[in-house]
Amino acid sequence: MEIYKNEKRQRYLEEYSIGYLFTFPIEEFLEVHEYKRDEWIIQEGTRSDFLFYVIEGKAKIYVTHQNGKVSLINFINKDDFFGEMELLNPIYYTKGVQASTKTVCFAIPFHRCRAKMLEDATFLRELAKFLSVKSTQMAAKYTQSLSFPLENRLADFILQTADGEVYKEKHVTVCDSLGVSYRHLLYVFAQFCDKGYLQKEGRHYRILQPNELNGLARVLMNE
Amino acid sequence: MEIYKNEKRQRYLEEYSIGYLFTFPIEEFLEVHEYKRDEWIIQEGTRSDFLFYVIEGKAKIYVTHQNGKVSLINFINKDDFFGEMELLNPIYYTKGVQASTKTVCFAIPFHRCRAKMLEDATFLRELAKFLSVKSTQMAAKYTQSLSFPLENRLADFILQTADGEVYKEKHVTVCDSLGVSYRHLLYVFAQFCDKGYLQKEGRHYRILQPNELNGLARVLMNE
DNA sequence: TCCAAAATATGAGATATCTCATATTATTGT
DNA sequence: ACAATAATATGAGATATCTCATATTTTGGA
């Protein structure tokens, strides 16, 4: 982890201004943190002392279950907050957050800003909006996972994460994210290839029939 | 649906004061609504014009999928908000909310209070706290549903909803809530009875070995 | 550069869960 | 009080998904 100082910090503060999210002047309190790919930004089960706001890169929130299984709860992208649970709730089992690419965040220290943030209607409104969307998304993922087989959820995942017509996600990550075994994931990928929806190219897949995948994905949604 | 007026309304305002959730005087705007068991408080897919706060009773949030399957997203209890998505997000596919017992709510009309509420730090802080808990709970349910078989999730559900040592939930509701088929739910209940954890009494079940159920439920949790 | 670890791949057998068909028993509205 | 509807119950067969074993390939670090 690297903390940007002086000119570099200043440059980021100017380029990615988040002043509009606050009524009070936030700039002086902001630290700018850079994390390398695969680095843990927050360790599961520990106490975090910052509210984070992502300005570059992306990250993943993980939880480890008692049976050793790991779940990828959610992806965090540019302009997302994380660490807000610790801000609002005195007692909280902290989830692990890992950078999936090089990631740059604003880190807002609790000890200097908690009181100010919790009094700031502008900030709280934005945070509530963010949380309401997040909670809706989680609810959607929850009910979808209960109501549809992997075929549908994977089709959606492929379309969401594909880079143009090429899909490049790591299978192991997808297992944690969709909550299926590696074995079963590969079965369904094999099916998609058999049916001609996808074509394997080295360790990537080319999307040949986006409409077919779309049909499978569409049944998930009504919102 | 019945709207309490005059003395009855006044009595509820005094008995269940929520003034502490707001900086501005909210009482004058509050309507007190009573819904009968099984009545729909919000119709799925329609626009709601109130923020609700439950003061008596409980309710269920439902969503209908394109394949006709219905999911029970969550239970709503005393002191919970609902309708907050519509307050914060201009565009939102509204979920259905159904009273599961006689339910009394404060209903805060958007047209009179939206602006005030969105400027009120005290209210927004409470709302953000509520949403953060809700979002954490949904995340937990999501990952649990992916990581554990029905056996564990049902044990938890039984313990959570049992009335003393008697469990009385309707199977059909539980199917929608845990996202399993009626057939499979009964298989697992039969297993629990075989193993002596439960004993069937008419249409209820008596919990004979709470510790065994607890063991099954405990592996879900680390938070 | 090389080794250990991680990721990919595939088979075989088990099990968790679903669908459908069919009865019986409550509950509810008129 | 009766008919319609909802809830409960159970069997049989299908399928979605898991576990485990084993092999190959890729990748990151000493």
GROMACS .gro file of N, CA, C and O in nm, chain A residues 23-129:
model
  428
   23THR      N    1  -2.087   1.886   0.292
   23THR     CA    2  -2.115   2.027   0.315
   23THR      C    3  -1.992   2.095   0.374
   23THR      O    4  -1.966   2.211   0.347
   24PHE      N    5  -1.918   2.019   0.454
   24PHE     CA    6  -1.798   2.077   0.515
   24PHE      C    7  -1.678   2.050   0.424
   24PHE      O    8  -1.682   1.961   0.339
   25PRO      N    9  -1.570   2.125   0.440
   25PRO     CA   10  -1.453   2.103   0.354
   25PRO      C   11  -1.383   1.973   0.392
   25PRO      O   12  -1.332   1.960   0.503
   26ILE      N   13  -1.387   1.878   0.298
   26ILE     CA   14  -1.336   1.745   0.328
   26ILE      C   15  -1.190   1.729   0.285
   26ILE      O   16  -1.117   1.647   0.340
   27GLU      N   17  -1.148   1.811   0.187
   27GLU     CA   18  -1.017   1.789   0.123
   27GLU      C   19  -0.903   1.772   0.222
   27GLU      O   20  -0.821   1.682   0.210
   28GLU      N   21  -0.898   1.861   0.320
   28GLU     CA   22  -0.783   1.857   0.410
   28GLU      C   23  -0.769   1.724   0.485
   28GLU      O   24  -0.662   1.688   0.529
   29PHE      N   25  -0.881   1.649   0.497
   29PHE     CA   26  -0.876   1.524   0.573
   29PHE      C   27  -0.845   1.402   0.486
   29PHE      O   28  -0.815   1.295   0.537
   30LEU      N   29  -0.858   1.419   0.356
   30LEU     CA   30  -0.850   1.302   0.267
   30LEU      C   31  -0.708   1.249   0.255
   30LEU      O   32  -0.615   1.324   0.224
   31GLU      N   33  -0.694   1.119   0.274
   31GLU     CA   34  -0.569   1.054   0.236
   31GLU      C   35  -0.594   0.985   0.103
   31GLU      O   36  -0.705   0.943   0.073
   32VAL      N   37  -0.489   0.974   0.024
   32VAL     CA   38  -0.502   0.903  -0.103
   32VAL      C   39  -0.418   0.776  -0.095
   32VAL      O   40  -0.296   0.783  -0.078
   33HIS      N   41  -0.486   0.661  -0.103
   33HIS     CA   42  -0.416   0.532  -0.088
   33HIS      C   43  -0.416   0.458  -0.221
   33HIS      O   44  -0.519   0.452  -0.288
   34GLU      N   45  -0.302   0.398  -0.252
   34GLU     CA   46  -0.297   0.310  -0.369
   34GLU      C   47  -0.270   0.168  -0.324
   34GLU      O   48  -0.178   0.143  -0.244
   35TYR      N   49  -0.347   0.074  -0.377
   35TYR     CA   50  -0.327  -0.067  -0.345
   35TYR      C   51  -0.295  -0.143  -0.472
   35TYR      O   52  -0.350  -0.113  -0.578
   36LYS      N   53  -0.206  -0.239  -0.459
   36LYS     CA   54  -0.168  -0.321  -0.576
   36LYS      C   55  -0.273  -0.429  -0.599
   36LYS      O   56  -0.348  -0.465  -0.509
   37ARG      N   57  -0.272  -0.482  -0.720
   37ARG     CA   58  -0.360  -0.594  -0.752
   37ARG      C   59  -0.343  -0.705  -0.647
   37ARG      O   60  -0.229  -0.737  -0.611
   38ASP      N   61  -0.454  -0.760  -0.602
   38ASP     CA   62  -0.456  -0.872  -0.506
   38ASP      C   63  -0.421  -0.832  -0.363
   38ASP      O   64  -0.425  -0.916  -0.273
   39GLU      N   65  -0.387  -0.707  -0.341
   39GLU     CA   66  -0.356  -0.664  -0.206
   39GLU      C   67  -0.487  -0.653  -0.125
   39GLU      O   68  -0.591  -0.617  -0.179
   40TRP      N   69  -0.477  -0.686   0.005
   40TRP     CA   70  -0.595  -0.674   0.090
   40TRP      C   71  -0.605  -0.533   0.145
   40TRP      O   72  -0.514  -0.487   0.215
   41ILE      N   73  -0.713  -0.466   0.116
   41ILE     CA   74  -0.733  -0.329   0.163
   41ILE      C   75  -0.787  -0.332   0.306
   41ILE      O   76  -0.748  -0.255   0.392
   42ILE      N   77  -0.879  -0.424   0.331
   42ILE     CA   78  -0.927  -0.448   0.467
   42ILE      C   79  -0.917  -0.598   0.494
   42ILE      O   80  -0.958  -0.679   0.412
   43GLN      N   81  -0.862  -0.633   0.608
   43GLN     CA   82  -0.851  -0.773   0.647
   43GLN      C   83  -0.983  -0.815   0.710
   43GLN      O   84  -1.034  -0.745   0.797
   44GLU      N   85  -1.032  -0.931   0.673
   44GLU     CA   86  -1.155  -0.981   0.731
   44GLU      C   87  -1.141  -0.994   0.883
   44GLU      O   88  -1.042  -1.045   0.933
   45GLY      N   89  -1.243  -0.944   0.953
   45GLY     CA   90  -1.246  -0.961   1.097
   45GLY      C   91  -1.169  -0.858   1.178
   45GLY      O   92  -1.174  -0.859   1.300
   46THR      N   93  -1.101  -0.768   1.109
   46THR     CA   94  -1.028  -0.663   1.182
   46THR      C   95  -1.108  -0.535   1.182
   46THR      O   96  -1.210  -0.523   1.115
   47ARG      N   97  -1.060  -0.436   1.254
   47ARG     CA   98  -1.128  -0.308   1.262
   47ARG      C   99  -1.066  -0.213   1.161
   47ARG      O  100  -0.945  -0.197   1.157
   48SER      N  101  -1.149  -0.150   1.078
   48SER     CA  102  -1.095  -0.054   0.983
   48SER      C  103  -1.117   0.087   1.037
   48SER      O  104  -1.214   0.113   1.107
   49ASP      N  105  -1.028   0.178   1.006
   49ASP     CA  106  -1.037   0.313   1.062
   49ASP      C  107  -1.066   0.420   0.959
   49ASP      O  108  -1.050   0.538   0.985
   50PHE      N  109  -1.107   0.375   0.840
   50PHE     CA  110  -1.133   0.470   0.734
   50PHE      C  111  -1.264   0.440   0.664
   50PHE      O  112  -1.304   0.323   0.653
   51LEU      N  113  -1.325   0.545   0.616
   51LEU     CA  114  -1.427   0.529   0.514
   51LEU      C  115  -1.356   0.546   0.380
   51LEU      O  116  -1.281   0.641   0.361
   52PHE      N  117  -1.379   0.451   0.288
   52PHE     CA  118  -1.311   0.456   0.159
   52PHE      C  119  -1.405   0.497   0.047
   52PHE      O  120  -1.525   0.465   0.051
   53TYR      N  121  -1.347   0.564  -0.051
   53TYR     CA  122  -1.421   0.600  -0.172
   53TYR      C  123  -1.330   0.569  -0.290
   53TYR      O  124  -1.218   0.622  -0.298
   54VAL      N  125  -1.375   0.483  -0.379
   54VAL     CA  126  -1.288   0.436  -0.488
   54VAL      C  127  -1.284   0.537  -0.601
   54VAL      O  128  -1.388   0.582  -0.649
   55ILE      N  129  -1.163   0.574  -0.643
   55ILE     CA  130  -1.154   0.665  -0.757
   55ILE      C  131  -1.093   0.601  -0.880
   55ILE      O  132  -1.118   0.645  -0.991
   56GLU      N  133  -1.017   0.494  -0.862
   56GLU     CA  134  -0.964   0.420  -0.977
   56GLU      C  135  -0.955   0.274  -0.941
   56GLU      O  136  -0.917   0.240  -0.829
   57GLY      N  137  -0.986   0.187  -1.035
   57GLY     CA  138  -0.968   0.044  -1.013
   57GLY      C  139  -1.093  -0.023  -0.963
   57GLY      O  140  -1.201   0.036  -0.961
   58LYS      N  141  -1.079  -0.150  -0.925
   58LYS     CA  142  -1.193  -0.218  -0.863
   58LYS      C  143  -1.149  -0.323  -0.762
   58LYS      O  144  -1.034  -0.366  -0.762
   59ALA      N  145  -1.244  -0.360  -0.676
   59ALA     CA  146  -1.211  -0.447  -0.564
   59ALA      C  147  -1.325  -0.544  -0.539
   59ALA      O  148  -1.431  -0.535  -0.601
   60LYS      N  149  -1.299  -0.640  -0.449
   60LYS     CA  150  -1.398  -0.743  -0.419
   60LYS      C  151  -1.416  -0.756  -0.268
   60LYS      O  152  -1.320  -0.747  -0.194
   61ILE      N  153  -1.540  -0.776  -0.226
   61ILE     CA  154  -1.569  -0.797  -0.085
   61ILE      C  155  -1.590  -0.946  -0.061
   61ILE      O  156  -1.672  -1.009  -0.128
   62TYR      N  157  -1.515  -1.001   0.033
   62TYR     CA  158  -1.521  -1.144   0.062
   62TYR      C  159  -1.564  -1.171   0.204
   62TYR      O  160  -1.537  -1.093   0.294
   63VAL      N  161  -1.628  -1.287   0.223
   63VAL     CA  162  -1.650  -1.336   0.359
   63VAL      C  163  -1.614  -1.484   0.361
   63VAL      O  164  -1.634  -1.556   0.262
   64THR      N  165  -1.558  -1.528   0.472
   64THR     CA  166  -1.522  -1.669   0.487
   64THR      C  167  -1.620  -1.735   0.583
   64THR      O  168  -1.644  -1.684   0.692
   65HIS      N  169  -1.680  -1.845   0.542
   65HIS     CA  170  -1.775  -1.915   0.628
   65HIS      C  171  -1.702  -2.014   0.717
   65HIS      O  172  -1.589  -2.050   0.693
   66GLN      N  173  -1.779  -2.060   0.818
   66GLN     CA  174  -1.719  -2.153   0.913
   66GLN      C  175  -1.677  -2.283   0.848
   66GLN      O  176  -1.588  -2.351   0.896
   67ASN      N  177  -1.742  -2.321   0.740
   67ASN     CA  178  -1.704  -2.447   0.674
   67ASN      C  179  -1.587  -2.427   0.577
   67ASN      O  180  -1.553  -2.515   0.502
   68GLY      N  181  -1.528  -2.307   0.581
   68GLY     CA  182  -1.412  -2.282   0.497
   68GLY      C  183  -1.446  -2.227   0.360
   68GLY      O  184  -1.361  -2.173   0.290
   69LYS      N  185  -1.574  -2.238   0.321
   69LYS     CA  186  -1.613  -2.184   0.192
   69LYS      C  187  -1.599  -2.032   0.193
   69LYS      O  188  -1.627  -1.967   0.293
   70VAL      N  189  -1.559  -1.978   0.080
   70VAL     CA  190  -1.543  -1.833   0.068
   70VAL      C  191  -1.648  -1.781  -0.028
   70VAL      O  192  -1.672  -1.841  -0.132
   71SER      N  193  -1.714  -1.671   0.009
   71SER     CA  194  -1.809  -1.609  -0.083
   71SER      C  195  -1.762  -1.471  -0.122
   71SER      O  196  -1.719  -1.393  -0.037
   72LEU      N  197  -1.772  -1.443  -0.251
   72LEU     CA  198  -1.747  -1.309  -0.299
   72LEU      C  199  -1.882  -1.238  -0.293
   72LEU      O  200  -1.972  -1.267  -0.371
   73ILE      N  201  -1.896  -1.145  -0.198
   73ILE     CA  202  -2.025  -1.081  -0.178
   73ILE      C  203  -2.059  -0.985  -0.289
   73ILE      O  204  -2.169  -0.980  -0.339
   74ASN      N  205  -1.959  -0.908  -0.330
   74ASN     CA  206  -1.989  -0.801  -0.423
   74ASN      C  207  -1.862  -0.744  -0.484
   74ASN      O  208  -1.756  -0.754  -0.425
   75PHE      N  209  -1.878  -0.682  -0.600
   75PHE     CA  210  -1.768  -0.608  -0.659
   75PHE      C  211  -1.782  -0.462  -0.619
   75PHE      O  212  -1.893  -0.410  -0.607
   76ILE      N  213  -1.669  -0.395  -0.601
   76ILE     CA  214  -1.670  -0.252  -0.572
   76ILE      C  215  -1.603  -0.181  -0.688
   76ILE      O  216  -1.494  -0.221  -0.729
   77ASN      N  217  -1.668  -0.078  -0.740
   77ASN     CA  218  -1.614  -0.008  -0.855
   77ASN      C  219  -1.589   0.139  -0.825
   77ASN      O  220  -1.622   0.187  -0.716
   78LYS      N  221  -1.535   0.205  -0.923
   78LYS     CA  222  -1.519   0.350  -0.918
   78LYS      C  223  -1.646   0.416  -0.863
   78LYS      O  224  -1.756   0.377  -0.899
   79ASP      N  225  -1.626   0.514  -0.776
   79ASP     CA  226  -1.735   0.592  -0.717
   79ASP      C  227  -1.820   0.516  -0.616
   79ASP      O  228  -1.928   0.561  -0.578
   80ASP      N  229  -1.773   0.400  -0.574
   80ASP     CA  230  -1.842   0.331  -0.465
   80ASP      C  231  -1.774   0.362  -0.331
   80ASP      O  232  -1.653   0.387  -0.326
   81PHE      N  233  -1.854   0.359  -0.226
   81PHE     CA  234  -1.800   0.365  -0.091
   81PHE      C  235  -1.773   0.223  -0.042
   81PHE      O  236  -1.839   0.128  -0.083
   82PHE      N  237  -1.680   0.209   0.051
   82PHE     CA  238  -1.680   0.090   0.136
   82PHE      C  239  -1.620   0.127   0.272
   82PHE      O  240  -1.555   0.230   0.285
   83GLY      N  241  -1.649   0.042   0.371
   83GLY     CA  242  -1.611   0.077   0.507
   83GLY      C  243  -1.720   0.158   0.576
   83GLY      O  244  -1.702   0.205   0.688
   84GLU      N  245  -1.836   0.172   0.512
   84GLU     CA  246  -1.943   0.254   0.571
   84GLU      C  247  -2.014   0.182   0.685
   84GLU      O  248  -2.072   0.245   0.772
   85MET      N  249  -2.005   0.049   0.687
   85MET     CA  250  -2.068  -0.025   0.797
   85MET      C  251  -1.999   0.012   0.929
   85MET      O  252  -2.065   0.030   1.031
   86GLU      N  253  -1.868   0.019   0.922
   86GLU     CA  254  -1.791   0.049   1.042
   86GLU      C  255  -1.815   0.193   1.087
   86GLU      O  256  -1.804   0.224   1.205
   87LEU      N  257  -1.849   0.279   0.993
   87LEU     CA  258  -1.879   0.417   1.028
   87LEU      C  259  -2.011   0.424   1.106
   87LEU      O  260  -2.022   0.497   1.204
   88LEU      N  261  -2.108   0.349   1.060
   88LEU     CA  262  -2.243   0.363   1.115
   88LEU      C  263  -2.271   0.271   1.233
   88LEU      O  264  -2.352   0.303   1.319
   89ASN      N  265  -2.205   0.154   1.236
   89ASN     CA  266  -2.238   0.055   1.338
   89ASN      C  267  -2.119   0.027   1.428
   89ASN      O  268  -2.018  -0.020   1.381
   90PRO      N  269  -2.135   0.056   1.554
   90PRO     CA  270  -2.023   0.038   1.648
   90PRO      C  271  -1.971  -0.105   1.647
   90PRO      O  272  -1.852  -0.127   1.654
   91ILE      N  273  -2.062  -0.202   1.636
   91ILE     CA  274  -2.019  -0.341   1.635
   91ILE      C  275  -2.048  -0.400   1.500
   91ILE      O  276  -2.161  -0.395   1.452
   92TYR      N  277  -1.946  -0.457   1.439
   92TYR     CA  278  -1.965  -0.507   1.304
   92TYR      C  279  -1.853  -0.604   1.271
   92TYR      O  280  -1.736  -0.575   1.294
   93TYR      N  281  -1.891  -0.720   1.217
   93TYR     CA  282  -1.790  -0.814   1.171
   93TYR      C  283  -1.744  -0.770   1.033
   93TYR      O  284  -1.818  -0.777   0.935
   94THR      N  285  -1.622  -0.722   1.025
   94THR     CA  286  -1.572  -0.662   0.901
   94THR      C  287  -1.541  -0.768   0.796
   94THR      O  288  -1.476  -0.867   0.824
   95LYS      N  289  -1.591  -0.745   0.675
   95LYS     CA  290  -1.562  -0.831   0.562
   95LYS      C  291  -1.425  -0.795   0.503
   95LYS      O  292  -1.379  -0.682   0.519
   96GLY      N  293  -1.366  -0.890   0.435
   96GLY     CA  294  -1.239  -0.862   0.369
   96GLY      C  295  -1.259  -0.791   0.236
   96GLY      O  296  -1.354  -0.821   0.165
   97VAL      N  297  -1.172  -0.695   0.207
   97VAL     CA  298  -1.180  -0.625   0.078
   97VAL      C  299  -1.045  -0.637   0.009
   97VAL      O  300  -0.942  -0.601   0.066
   98GLN      N  301  -1.048  -0.690  -0.114
   98GLN     CA  302  -0.925  -0.713  -0.188
   98GLN      C  303  -0.929  -0.639  -0.322
   98GLN      O  304  -1.028  -0.648  -0.395
   99ALA      N  305  -0.819  -0.572  -0.353
   99ALA     CA  306  -0.811  -0.503  -0.482
   99ALA      C  307  -0.802  -0.606  -0.594
   99ALA      O  308  -0.723  -0.700  -0.585
  100SER      N  309  -0.883  -0.592  -0.700
  100SER     CA  310  -0.867  -0.687  -0.810
  100SER      C  311  -0.784  -0.627  -0.922
  100SER      O  312  -0.739  -0.699  -1.011
  101THR      N  313  -0.768  -0.497  -0.922
  101THR     CA  314  -0.670  -0.431  -1.009
  101THR      C  315  -0.599  -0.331  -0.919
  101THR      O  316  -0.636  -0.314  -0.804
  102LYS      N  317  -0.501  -0.263  -0.973
  102LYS     CA  318  -0.444  -0.151  -0.898
  102LYS      C  319  -0.559  -0.057  -0.865
  102LYS      O  320  -0.641  -0.026  -0.952
  103THR      N  321  -0.568  -0.018  -0.740
  103THR     CA  322  -0.686   0.058  -0.697
  103THR      C  323  -0.643   0.181  -0.616
  103THR      O  324  -0.561   0.169  -0.525
  104VAL      N  325  -0.700   0.294  -0.651
  104VAL     CA  326  -0.672   0.416  -0.577
  104VAL      C  327  -0.800   0.462  -0.508
  104VAL      O  328  -0.906   0.468  -0.570
  105CYS      N  329  -0.790   0.491  -0.378
  105CYS     CA  330  -0.906   0.533  -0.301
  105CYS      C  331  -0.876   0.660  -0.223
  105CYS      O  332  -0.762   0.682  -0.181
  106PHE      N  333  -0.980   0.737  -0.198
  106PHE     CA  334  -0.974   0.834  -0.092
  106PHE      C  335  -1.005   0.760   0.038
  106PHE      O  336  -1.100   0.682   0.043
  107ALA      N  337  -0.924   0.786   0.140
  107ALA     CA  338  -0.948   0.724   0.271
  107ALA      C  339  -0.977   0.836   0.370
  107ALA      O  340  -0.894   0.926   0.389
  108ILE      N  341  -1.096   0.831   0.430
  108ILE     CA  342  -1.139   0.937   0.521
  108ILE      C  343  -1.128   0.885   0.663
  108ILE      O  344  -1.198   0.791   0.699
  109PRO      N  345  -1.036   0.939   0.744
  109PRO     CA  346  -1.011   0.883   0.877
  109PRO      C  347  -1.127   0.909   0.972
  109PRO      O  348  -1.172   1.023   0.987
  110PHE      N  349  -1.174   0.802   1.036
  110PHE     CA  350  -1.284   0.814   1.131
  110PHE      C  351  -1.250   0.911   1.244
  110PHE      O  352  -1.332   0.993   1.283
  111HIS      N  353  -1.132   0.900   1.298
  111HIS     CA  354  -1.104   0.974   1.421
  111HIS      C  355  -1.111   1.125   1.398
  111HIS      O  356  -1.139   1.199   1.490
  112ARG      N  357  -1.090   1.170   1.275
  112ARG     CA  358  -1.098   1.312   1.252
  112ARG      C  359  -1.233   1.355   1.197
  112ARG      O  360  -1.271   1.472   1.211
  113CYS      N  361  -1.303   1.264   1.131
  113CYS     CA  362  -1.421   1.306   1.054
  113CYS      C  363  -1.553   1.241   1.094
  113CYS      O  364  -1.658   1.283   1.046
  114ARG      N  365  -1.549   1.136   1.176
  114ARG     CA  366  -1.675   1.066   1.202
  114ARG      C  367  -1.786   1.163   1.245
  114ARG      O  368  -1.894   1.164   1.185
  115ALA      N  369  -1.758   1.244   1.345
  115ALA     CA  370  -1.861   1.333   1.398
  115ALA      C  371  -1.913   1.426   1.289
  115ALA      O  372  -2.034   1.440   1.270
  116LYS      N  373  -1.823   1.486   1.214
  116LYS     CA  374  -1.863   1.577   1.106
  116LYS      C  375  -1.951   1.505   1.004
  116LYS      O  376  -2.054   1.556   0.961
  117MET      N  377  -1.908   1.385   0.963
  117MET     CA  378  -1.983   1.313   0.861
  117MET      C  379  -2.123   1.279   0.910
  117MET      O  380  -2.220   1.288   0.836
  118LEU      N  381  -2.132   1.240   1.035
  118LEU     CA  382  -2.262   1.196   1.087
  118LEU      C  383  -2.357   1.312   1.112
  118LEU      O  384  -2.473   1.291   1.148
  119GLU      N  385  -2.309   1.433   1.094
  119GLU     CA  386  -2.394   1.551   1.108
  119GLU      C  387  -2.426   1.616   0.973
  119GLU      O  388  -2.497   1.715   0.968
  120ASP      N  389  -2.367   1.560   0.867
  120ASP     CA  390  -2.372   1.629   0.738
  120ASP      C  391  -2.482   1.571   0.650
  120ASP      O  392  -2.470   1.461   0.595
  121ALA      N  393  -2.589   1.647   0.634
  121ALA     CA  394  -2.705   1.597   0.560
  121ALA      C  395  -2.670   1.562   0.416
  121ALA      O  396  -2.719   1.462   0.361
  122THR      N  397  -2.589   1.642   0.352
  122THR     CA  398  -2.552   1.615   0.213
  122THR      C  399  -2.485   1.479   0.202
  122THR      O  400  -2.523   1.393   0.121
  123PHE      N  401  -2.384   1.459   0.285
  123PHE     CA  402  -2.314   1.332   0.283
  123PHE      C  403  -2.407   1.216   0.318
  123PHE      O  404  -2.407   1.113   0.249
  124LEU      N  405  -2.485   1.233   0.423
  124LEU     CA  406  -2.573   1.124   0.467
  124LEU      C  407  -2.676   1.088   0.360
  124LEU      O  408  -2.711   0.972   0.342
  125ARG      N  409  -2.721   1.189   0.287
  125ARG     CA  410  -2.818   1.163   0.180
  125ARG      C  411  -2.753   1.078   0.070
  125ARG      O  412  -2.810   0.981   0.022
  126GLU      N  413  -2.631   1.114   0.033
  126GLU     CA  414  -2.561   1.037  -0.070
  126GLU      C  415  -2.534   0.896  -0.022
  126GLU      O  416  -2.550   0.799  -0.095
  127LEU      N  417  -2.495   0.886   0.104
  127LEU     CA  418  -2.464   0.755   0.159
  127LEU      C  419  -2.590   0.668   0.164
  127LEU      O  420  -2.589   0.550   0.128
  128ALA      N  421  -2.701   0.729   0.206
  128ALA     CA  422  -2.827   0.653   0.214
  128ALA      C  423  -2.867   0.607   0.074
  128ALA      O  424  -2.910   0.492   0.056
  129LYS      N  425  -2.849   0.692  -0.025
  129LYS     CA  426  -2.882   0.656  -0.162
  129LYS      C  427  -2.797   0.537  -0.205
  129LYS      O  428  -2.847   0.438  -0.258
   0.00000   0.00000   0.00000
